[in-house]
Tab-separated table of C-alpha atoms and ligand atoms in Angstrom:
chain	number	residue	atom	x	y	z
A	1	UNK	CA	-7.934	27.778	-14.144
A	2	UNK	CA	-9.662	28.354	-17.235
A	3	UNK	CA	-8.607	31.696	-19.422
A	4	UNK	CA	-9.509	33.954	-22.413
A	5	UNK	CA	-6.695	33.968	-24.818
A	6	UNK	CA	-6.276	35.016	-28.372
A	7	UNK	CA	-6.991	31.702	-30.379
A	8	UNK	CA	-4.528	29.971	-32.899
A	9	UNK	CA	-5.637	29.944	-36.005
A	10	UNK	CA	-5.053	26.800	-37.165
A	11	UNK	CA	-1.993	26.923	-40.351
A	12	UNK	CA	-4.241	24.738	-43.196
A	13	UNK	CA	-5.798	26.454	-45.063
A	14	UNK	CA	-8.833	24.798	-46.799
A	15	UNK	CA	-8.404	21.347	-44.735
A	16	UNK	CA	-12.209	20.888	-44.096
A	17	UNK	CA	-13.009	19.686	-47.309
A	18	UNK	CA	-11.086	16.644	-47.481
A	19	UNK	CA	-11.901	16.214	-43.292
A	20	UNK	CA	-12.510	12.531	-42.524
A	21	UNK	CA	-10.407	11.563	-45.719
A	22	UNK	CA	-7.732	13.369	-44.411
A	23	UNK	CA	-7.544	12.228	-40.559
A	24	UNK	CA	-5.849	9.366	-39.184
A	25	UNK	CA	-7.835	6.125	-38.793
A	26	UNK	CA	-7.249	3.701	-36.252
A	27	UNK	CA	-3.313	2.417	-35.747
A	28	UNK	CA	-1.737	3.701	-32.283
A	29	UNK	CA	1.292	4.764	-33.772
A	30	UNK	CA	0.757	8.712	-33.365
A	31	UNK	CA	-1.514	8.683	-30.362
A	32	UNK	CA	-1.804	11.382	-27.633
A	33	UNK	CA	-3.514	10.469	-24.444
A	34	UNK	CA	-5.598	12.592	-22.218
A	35	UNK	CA	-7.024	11.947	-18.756
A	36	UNK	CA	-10.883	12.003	-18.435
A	37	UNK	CA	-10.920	15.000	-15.832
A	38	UNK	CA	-15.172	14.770	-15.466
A	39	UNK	CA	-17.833	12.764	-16.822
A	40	UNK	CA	-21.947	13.527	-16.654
A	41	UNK	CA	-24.365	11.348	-18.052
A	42	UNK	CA	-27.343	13.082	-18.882
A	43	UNK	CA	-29.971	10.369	-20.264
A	44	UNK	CA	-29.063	6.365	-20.910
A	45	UNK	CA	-27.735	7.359	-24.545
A	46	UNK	CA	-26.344	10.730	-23.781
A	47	UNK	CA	-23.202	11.899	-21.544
A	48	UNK	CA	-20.227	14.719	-21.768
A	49	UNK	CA	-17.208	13.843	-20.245
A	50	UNK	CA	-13.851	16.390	-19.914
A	51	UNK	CA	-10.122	16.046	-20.318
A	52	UNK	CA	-6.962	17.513	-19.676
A	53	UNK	CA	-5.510	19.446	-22.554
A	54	UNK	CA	-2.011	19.350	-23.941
A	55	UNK	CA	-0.197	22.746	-24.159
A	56	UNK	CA	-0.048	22.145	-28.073
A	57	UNK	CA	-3.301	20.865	-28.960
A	58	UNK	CA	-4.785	23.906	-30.553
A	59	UNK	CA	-8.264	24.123	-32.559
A	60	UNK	CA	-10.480	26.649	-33.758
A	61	UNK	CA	-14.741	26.728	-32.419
A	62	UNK	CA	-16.849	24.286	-34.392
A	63	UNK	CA	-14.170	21.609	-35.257
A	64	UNK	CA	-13.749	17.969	-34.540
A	65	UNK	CA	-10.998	15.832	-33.867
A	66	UNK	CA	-10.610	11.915	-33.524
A	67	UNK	CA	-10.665	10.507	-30.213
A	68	UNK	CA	-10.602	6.870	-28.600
A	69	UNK	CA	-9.751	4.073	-27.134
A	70	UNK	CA	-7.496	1.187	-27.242
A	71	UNK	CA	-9.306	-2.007	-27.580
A	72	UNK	CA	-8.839	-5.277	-25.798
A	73	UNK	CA	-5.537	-5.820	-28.522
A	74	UNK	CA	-4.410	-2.249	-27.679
A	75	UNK	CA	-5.145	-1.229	-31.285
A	76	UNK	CA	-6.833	1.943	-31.196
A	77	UNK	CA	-11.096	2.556	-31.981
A	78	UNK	CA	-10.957	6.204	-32.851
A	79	UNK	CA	-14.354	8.236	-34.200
A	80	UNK	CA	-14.811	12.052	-35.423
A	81	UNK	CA	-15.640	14.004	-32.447
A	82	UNK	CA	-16.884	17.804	-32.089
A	83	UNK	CA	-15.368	19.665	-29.248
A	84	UNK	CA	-17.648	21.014	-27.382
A	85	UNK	CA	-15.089	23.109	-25.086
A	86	UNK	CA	-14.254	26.850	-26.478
A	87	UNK	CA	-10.664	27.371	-28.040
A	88	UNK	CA	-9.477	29.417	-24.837
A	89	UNK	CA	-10.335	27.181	-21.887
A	90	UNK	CA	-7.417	25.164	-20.492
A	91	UNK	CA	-9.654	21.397	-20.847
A	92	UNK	CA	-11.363	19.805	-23.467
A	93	UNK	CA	-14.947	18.618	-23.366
A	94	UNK	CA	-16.759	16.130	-25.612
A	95	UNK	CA	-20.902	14.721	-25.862
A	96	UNK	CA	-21.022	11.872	-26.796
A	97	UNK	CA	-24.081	9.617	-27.790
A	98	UNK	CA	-23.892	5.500	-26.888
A	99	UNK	CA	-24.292	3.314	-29.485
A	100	UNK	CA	-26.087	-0.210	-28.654
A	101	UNK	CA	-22.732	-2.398	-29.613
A	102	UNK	CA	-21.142	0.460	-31.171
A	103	UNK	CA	-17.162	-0.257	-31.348
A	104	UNK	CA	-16.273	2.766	-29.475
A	105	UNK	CA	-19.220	4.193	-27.731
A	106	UNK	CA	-19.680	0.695	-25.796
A	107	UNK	CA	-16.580	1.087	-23.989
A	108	UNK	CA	-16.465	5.061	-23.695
A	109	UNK	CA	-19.909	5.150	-21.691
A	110	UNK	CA	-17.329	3.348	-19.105
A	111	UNK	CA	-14.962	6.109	-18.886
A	112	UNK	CA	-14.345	7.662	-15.512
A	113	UNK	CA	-11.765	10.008	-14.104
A	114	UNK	CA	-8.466	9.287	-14.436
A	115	UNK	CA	-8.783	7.062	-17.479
A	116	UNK	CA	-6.736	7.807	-20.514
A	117	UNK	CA	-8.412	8.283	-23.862
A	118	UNK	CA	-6.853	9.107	-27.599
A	119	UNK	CA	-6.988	12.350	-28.930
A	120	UNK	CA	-4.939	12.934	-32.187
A	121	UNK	CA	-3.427	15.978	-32.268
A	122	UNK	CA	-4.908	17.154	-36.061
A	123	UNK	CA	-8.493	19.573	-36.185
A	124	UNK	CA	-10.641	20.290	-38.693
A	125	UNK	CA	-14.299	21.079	-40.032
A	126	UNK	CA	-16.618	23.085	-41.979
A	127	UNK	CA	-18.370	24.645	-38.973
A	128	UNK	CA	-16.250	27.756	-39.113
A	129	UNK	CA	-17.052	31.339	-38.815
A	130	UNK	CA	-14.470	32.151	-41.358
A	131	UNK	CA	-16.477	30.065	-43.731
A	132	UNK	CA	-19.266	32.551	-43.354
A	133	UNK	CA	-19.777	36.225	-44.894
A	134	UNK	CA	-20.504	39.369	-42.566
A	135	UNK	CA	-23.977	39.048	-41.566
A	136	UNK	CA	-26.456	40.354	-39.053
A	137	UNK	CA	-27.603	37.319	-37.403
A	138	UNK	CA	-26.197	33.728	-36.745
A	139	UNK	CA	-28.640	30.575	-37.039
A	140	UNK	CA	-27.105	27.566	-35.191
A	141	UNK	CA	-28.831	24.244	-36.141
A	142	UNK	CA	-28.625	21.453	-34.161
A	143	UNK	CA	-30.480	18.048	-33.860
A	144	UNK	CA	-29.152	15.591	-30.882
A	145	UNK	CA	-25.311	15.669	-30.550
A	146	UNK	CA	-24.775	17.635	-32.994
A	147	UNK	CA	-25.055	20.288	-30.620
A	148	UNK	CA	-21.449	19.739	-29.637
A	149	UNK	CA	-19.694	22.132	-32.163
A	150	UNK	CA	-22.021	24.723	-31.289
A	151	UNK	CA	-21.647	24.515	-27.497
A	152	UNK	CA	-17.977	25.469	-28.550
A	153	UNK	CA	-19.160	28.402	-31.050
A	154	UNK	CA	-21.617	29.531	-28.823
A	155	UNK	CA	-18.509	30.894	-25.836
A	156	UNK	CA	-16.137	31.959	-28.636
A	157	UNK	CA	-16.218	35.931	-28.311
A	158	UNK	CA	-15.292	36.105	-32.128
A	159	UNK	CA	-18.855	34.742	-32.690
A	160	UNK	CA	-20.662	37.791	-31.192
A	161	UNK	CA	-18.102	39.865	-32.401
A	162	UNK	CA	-19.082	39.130	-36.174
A	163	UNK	CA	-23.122	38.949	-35.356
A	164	UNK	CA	-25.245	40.735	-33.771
A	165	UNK	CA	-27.593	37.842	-32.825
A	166	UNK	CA	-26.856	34.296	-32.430
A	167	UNK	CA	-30.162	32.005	-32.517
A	168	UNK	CA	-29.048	28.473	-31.216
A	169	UNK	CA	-31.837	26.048	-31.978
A	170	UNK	CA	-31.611	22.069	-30.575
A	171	UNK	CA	-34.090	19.814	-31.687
A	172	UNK	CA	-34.107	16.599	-29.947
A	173	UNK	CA	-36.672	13.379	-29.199
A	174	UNK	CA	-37.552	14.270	-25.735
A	175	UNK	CA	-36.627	16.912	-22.828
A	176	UNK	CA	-34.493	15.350	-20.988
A	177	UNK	CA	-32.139	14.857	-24.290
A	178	UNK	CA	-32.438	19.189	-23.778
A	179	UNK	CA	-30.071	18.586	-20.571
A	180	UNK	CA	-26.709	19.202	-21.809
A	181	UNK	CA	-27.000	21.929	-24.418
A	182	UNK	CA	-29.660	23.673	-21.339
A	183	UNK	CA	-26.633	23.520	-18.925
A	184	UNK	CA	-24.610	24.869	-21.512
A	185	UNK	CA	-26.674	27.808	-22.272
A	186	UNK	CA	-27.148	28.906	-18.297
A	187	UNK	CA	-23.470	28.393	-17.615
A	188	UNK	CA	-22.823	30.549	-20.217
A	189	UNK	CA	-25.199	32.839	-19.526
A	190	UNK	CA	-23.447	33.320	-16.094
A	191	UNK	CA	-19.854	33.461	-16.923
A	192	UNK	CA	-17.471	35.882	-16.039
A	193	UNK	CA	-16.011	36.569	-18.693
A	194	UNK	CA	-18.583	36.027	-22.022
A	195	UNK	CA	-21.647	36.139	-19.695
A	196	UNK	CA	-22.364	39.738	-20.966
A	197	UNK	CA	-22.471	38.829	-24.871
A	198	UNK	CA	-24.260	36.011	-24.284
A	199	UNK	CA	-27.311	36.949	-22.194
A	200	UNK	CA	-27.617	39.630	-24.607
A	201	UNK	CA	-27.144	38.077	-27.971
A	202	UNK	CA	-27.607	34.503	-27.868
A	203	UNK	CA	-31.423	33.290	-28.041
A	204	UNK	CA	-31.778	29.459	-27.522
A	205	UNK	CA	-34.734	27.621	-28.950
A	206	UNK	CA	-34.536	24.182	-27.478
A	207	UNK	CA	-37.460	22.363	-29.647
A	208	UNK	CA	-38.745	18.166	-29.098
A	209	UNK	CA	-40.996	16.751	-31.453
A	210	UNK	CA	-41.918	13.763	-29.212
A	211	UNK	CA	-43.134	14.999	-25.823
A	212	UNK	CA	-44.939	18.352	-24.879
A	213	UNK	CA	-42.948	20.854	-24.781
A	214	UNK	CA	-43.151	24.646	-24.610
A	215	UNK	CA	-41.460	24.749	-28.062
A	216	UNK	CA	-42.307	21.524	-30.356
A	217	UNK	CA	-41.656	21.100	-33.764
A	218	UNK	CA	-38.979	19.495	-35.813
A	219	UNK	CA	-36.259	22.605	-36.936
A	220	UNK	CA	-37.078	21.783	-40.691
A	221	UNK	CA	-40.685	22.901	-39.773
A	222	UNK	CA	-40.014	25.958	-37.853
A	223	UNK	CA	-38.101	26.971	-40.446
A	224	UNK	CA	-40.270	26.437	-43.151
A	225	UNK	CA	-43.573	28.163	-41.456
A	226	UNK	CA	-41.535	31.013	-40.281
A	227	UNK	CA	-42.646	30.329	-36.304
A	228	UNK	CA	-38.817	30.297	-35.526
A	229	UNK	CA	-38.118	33.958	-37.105
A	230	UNK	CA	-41.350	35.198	-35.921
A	231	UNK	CA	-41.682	33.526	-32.105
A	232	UNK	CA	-38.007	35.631	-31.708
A	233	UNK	CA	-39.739	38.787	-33.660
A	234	UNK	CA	-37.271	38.361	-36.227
A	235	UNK	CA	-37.318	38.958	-39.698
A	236	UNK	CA	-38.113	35.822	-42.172
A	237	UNK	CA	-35.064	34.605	-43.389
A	238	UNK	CA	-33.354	36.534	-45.314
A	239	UNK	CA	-29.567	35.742	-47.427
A	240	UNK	CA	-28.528	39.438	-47.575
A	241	UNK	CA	-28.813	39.213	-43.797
A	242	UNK	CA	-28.658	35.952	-42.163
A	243	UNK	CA	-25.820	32.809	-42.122
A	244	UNK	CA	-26.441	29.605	-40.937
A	245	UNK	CA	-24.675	26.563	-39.643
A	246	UNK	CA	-26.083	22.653	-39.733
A	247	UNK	CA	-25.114	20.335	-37.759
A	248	UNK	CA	-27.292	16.917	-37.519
A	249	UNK	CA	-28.071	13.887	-39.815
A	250	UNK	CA	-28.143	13.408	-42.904
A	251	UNK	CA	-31.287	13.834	-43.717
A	252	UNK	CA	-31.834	17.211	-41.615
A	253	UNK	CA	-28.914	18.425	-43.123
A	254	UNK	CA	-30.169	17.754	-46.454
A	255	UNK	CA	-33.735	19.331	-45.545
A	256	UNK	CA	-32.222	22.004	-44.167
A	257	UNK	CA	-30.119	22.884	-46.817
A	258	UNK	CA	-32.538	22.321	-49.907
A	259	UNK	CA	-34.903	25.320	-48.026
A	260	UNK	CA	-31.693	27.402	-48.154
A	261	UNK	CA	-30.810	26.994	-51.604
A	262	UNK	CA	-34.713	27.799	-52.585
A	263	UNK	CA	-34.124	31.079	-50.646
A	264	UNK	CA	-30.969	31.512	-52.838
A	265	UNK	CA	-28.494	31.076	-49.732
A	266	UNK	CA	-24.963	29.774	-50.760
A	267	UNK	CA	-22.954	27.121	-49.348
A	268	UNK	CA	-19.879	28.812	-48.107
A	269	UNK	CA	-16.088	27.513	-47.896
A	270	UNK	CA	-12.542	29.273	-47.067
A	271	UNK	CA	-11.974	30.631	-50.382
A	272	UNK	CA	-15.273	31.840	-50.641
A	273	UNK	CA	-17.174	32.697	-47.838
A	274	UNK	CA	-20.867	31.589	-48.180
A	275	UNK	CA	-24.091	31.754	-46.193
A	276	UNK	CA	-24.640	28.674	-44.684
A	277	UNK	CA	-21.879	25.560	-43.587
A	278	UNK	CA	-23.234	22.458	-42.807
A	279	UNK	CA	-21.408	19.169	-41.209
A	280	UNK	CA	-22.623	15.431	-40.572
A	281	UNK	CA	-22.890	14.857	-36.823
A	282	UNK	CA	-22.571	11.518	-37.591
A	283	UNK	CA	-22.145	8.892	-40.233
A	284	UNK	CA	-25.079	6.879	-40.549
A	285	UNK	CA	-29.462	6.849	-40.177
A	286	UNK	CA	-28.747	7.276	-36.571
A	287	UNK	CA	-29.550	5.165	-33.751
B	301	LIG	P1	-20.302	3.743	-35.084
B	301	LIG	O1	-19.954	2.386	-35.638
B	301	LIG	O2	-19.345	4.845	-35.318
B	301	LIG	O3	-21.740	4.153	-35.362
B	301	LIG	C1	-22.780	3.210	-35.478
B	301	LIG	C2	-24.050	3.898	-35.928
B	301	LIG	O4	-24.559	4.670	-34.835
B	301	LIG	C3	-23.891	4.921	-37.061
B	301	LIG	O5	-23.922	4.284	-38.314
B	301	LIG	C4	-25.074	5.793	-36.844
B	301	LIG	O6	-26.219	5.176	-37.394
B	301	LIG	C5	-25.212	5.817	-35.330
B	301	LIG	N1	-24.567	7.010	-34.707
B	301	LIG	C6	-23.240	7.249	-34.581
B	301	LIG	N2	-23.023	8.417	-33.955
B	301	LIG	C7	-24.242	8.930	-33.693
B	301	LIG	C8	-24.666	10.134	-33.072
B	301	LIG	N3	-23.787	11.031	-32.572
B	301	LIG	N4	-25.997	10.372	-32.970
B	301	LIG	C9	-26.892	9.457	-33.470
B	301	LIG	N5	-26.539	8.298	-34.065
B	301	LIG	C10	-25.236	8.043	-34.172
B	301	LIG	N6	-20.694	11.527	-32.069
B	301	LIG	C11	-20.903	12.027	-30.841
B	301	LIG	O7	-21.475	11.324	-30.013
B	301	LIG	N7	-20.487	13.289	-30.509
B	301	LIG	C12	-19.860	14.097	-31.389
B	301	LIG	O8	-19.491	15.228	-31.046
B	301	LIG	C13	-19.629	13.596	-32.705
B	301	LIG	N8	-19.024	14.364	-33.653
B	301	LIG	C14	-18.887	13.880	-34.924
B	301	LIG	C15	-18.341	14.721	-35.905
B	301	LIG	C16	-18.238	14.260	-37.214
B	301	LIG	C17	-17.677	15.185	-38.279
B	301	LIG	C18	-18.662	12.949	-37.546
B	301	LIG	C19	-18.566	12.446	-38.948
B	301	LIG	C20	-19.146	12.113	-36.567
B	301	LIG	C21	-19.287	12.565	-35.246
B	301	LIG	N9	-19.820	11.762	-34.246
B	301	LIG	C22	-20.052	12.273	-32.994
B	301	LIG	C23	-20.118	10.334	-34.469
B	301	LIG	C24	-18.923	9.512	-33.942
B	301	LIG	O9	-17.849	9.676	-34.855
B	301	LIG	C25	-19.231	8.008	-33.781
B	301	LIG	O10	-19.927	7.530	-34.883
B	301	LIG	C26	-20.021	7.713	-32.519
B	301	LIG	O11	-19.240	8.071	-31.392
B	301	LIG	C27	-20.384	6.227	-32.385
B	301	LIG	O12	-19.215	5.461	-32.430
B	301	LIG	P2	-19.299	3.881	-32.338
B	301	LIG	O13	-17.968	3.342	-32.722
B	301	LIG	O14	-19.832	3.478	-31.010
B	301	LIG	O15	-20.378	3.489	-33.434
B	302	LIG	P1	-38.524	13.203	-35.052
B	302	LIG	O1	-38.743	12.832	-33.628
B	302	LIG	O2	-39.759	13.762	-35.710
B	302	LIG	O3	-37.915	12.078	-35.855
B	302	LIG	P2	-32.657	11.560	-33.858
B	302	LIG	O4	-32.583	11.285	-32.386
B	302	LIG	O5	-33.395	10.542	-34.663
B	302	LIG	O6	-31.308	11.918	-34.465
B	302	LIG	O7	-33.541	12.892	-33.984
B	302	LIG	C1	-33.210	14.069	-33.299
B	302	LIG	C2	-34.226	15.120	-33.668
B	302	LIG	O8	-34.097	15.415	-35.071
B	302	LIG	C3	-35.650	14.643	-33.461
B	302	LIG	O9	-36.388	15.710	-32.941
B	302	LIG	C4	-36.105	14.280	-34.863
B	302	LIG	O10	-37.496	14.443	-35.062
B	302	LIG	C5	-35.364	15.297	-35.697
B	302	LIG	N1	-35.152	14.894	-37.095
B	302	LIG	C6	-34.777	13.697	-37.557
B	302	LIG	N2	-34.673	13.706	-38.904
B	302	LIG	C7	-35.010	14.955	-39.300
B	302	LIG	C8	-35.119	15.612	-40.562
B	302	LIG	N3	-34.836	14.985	-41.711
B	302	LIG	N4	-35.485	16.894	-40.564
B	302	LIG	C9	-35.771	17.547	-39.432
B	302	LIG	N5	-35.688	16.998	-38.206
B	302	LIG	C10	-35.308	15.715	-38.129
């Protein structure tokens, strides 16, 4: 049964910075496996899938760890991967995009419950609230999966503890690439336990740029004409007041973040908390 508990901080300090350097690559000689407990696919290129969680696997919202699979020589394919779950619920979830001939993603789309999969034990990332400064509201910036980390942020209590509005925003191709992160938002909406704080602080802006849509609009644009701020009746952007996360390619994340620094937002890390984070939700132009 899933519960609320106090999360564990994680011990390293400043690990994000030296992330993928710093994580184990390939080699089976440390893997943990975890059984694939579910598994929706939610477009041809798109599906989540959960697993069982050791005791000791501990993480904070907003990181990534590697995961896998063994391949056909039992050596191990492993890739960064955002969890999506929150820190205090007893499985682990992941969204994952397939990859035409992509070494891993060919044979994950496969998965189904019961199968084993890698997960090394070690977390990290820069998509961490205490990478932030006090603020009034939280932007969340998301283009395909790089929704993930936020679907984890997004049921942390700690988020709407330190903001008093969290604005989620997905951009993706088309609506039905909306699914996941929509299902996300409604079943958090009606939780139990964080259903409160959510219905009342979260606003989700789920945007497409290639279909209609009752929001349209690439997030670089919305940000830039102000529609975002002012279709929520929020102030413009504003550094004294708001902090922002990015998490998509490389070249939203680099659009993103040269708007910020012309609004004199700075780029925050653990030894000095910033304004806006940003992480790669991939490595690559994308598919
Ligand atoms: P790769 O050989 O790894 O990738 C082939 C090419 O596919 C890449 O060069 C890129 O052009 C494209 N590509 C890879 N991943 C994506 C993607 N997610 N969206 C669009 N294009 C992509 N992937 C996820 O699906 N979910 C996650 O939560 C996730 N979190 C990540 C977190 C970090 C910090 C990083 C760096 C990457 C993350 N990725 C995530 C990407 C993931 O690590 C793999 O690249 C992906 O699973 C494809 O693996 P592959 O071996 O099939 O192909
Ligand atoms: P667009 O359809 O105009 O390319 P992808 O699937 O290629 O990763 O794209 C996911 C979403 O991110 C799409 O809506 C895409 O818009 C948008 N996007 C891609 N690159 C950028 C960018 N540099 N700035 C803003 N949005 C982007």
């Amino acid at each position: 049964m899933t519960q609320l508990q106090n999360p564990t901080p994680l011990a390293a300090p400043d690990q994000a910075d030296k992330s993928l350097a710093s994580l184990p690559k390939g080699g089976n000689s440390t893997a943990d496996q975890v059984k694939v407990t579910a598994v929706t696919h939610w477009t041809d290129k798109l599906f989540s899938f959960q697993t069982d969680r050791p005791p000791s696997f501990r993480f904070q919202s907003g990181e990534f760890a590697m995961i896998g699979l063994a391949d056909n020589d039992g050596k191990a394919i492993t890739r960064a991967y955002s969890i999506a779950s929150p820190h205090w619920d007893d499985h682990l979830e992941f969204y994952s995009i397939i990859v035409p001939d992509g070494p891993l993603t060919s044979r994950l789309r496969h998965i189904q419950i019961g199968d084993d999969i890698i997960l090394r034990p070690k977390t990290t990332g820069t998509l961490n609230l205490a990478r932030l400064r006090d603020g009034k509201r939280l932007y969340l910036l998301a283009t395909g999966t790089g929704f993930a980390p936020f679907a984890s942020l997004i049921r942390d209590p700690e988020t709407y503890e330190r903001f008093d509005e969290v604005i989620l925003v997905h951009g993706c191709r088309t609506i039905a690439e909306l699914g996941y992160s929509q299902k996300i938002v409604a079943d958090s909406r009606a939780h139990p336990l964080i259903g409160e704080m959510v219905t009342a602080q979260l606003h989700y802006v789920p945007s497409v740029t290639r279909e209609n849509f009752t929001q349209t609009g690439r997030i670089t644009t919305l940000l830039a004409d102000g529609k975002l701020a002012s279709s929520l009746s929020l102030p413009p952007l504003d550094a004294d007041f708001d902090r922002i996360m990015i998490c998509g390619s490389i070249g939203l994340n680099q659009d993103i973040a040269a708007q910020l620094l012309a609004k004199n937002f700075q780029e925050g890390n653990l030894s000095s908390p910033g304004d806006y984070v940003i992480e790669r939700a991939f490595v690559g132009d994308g598919i």
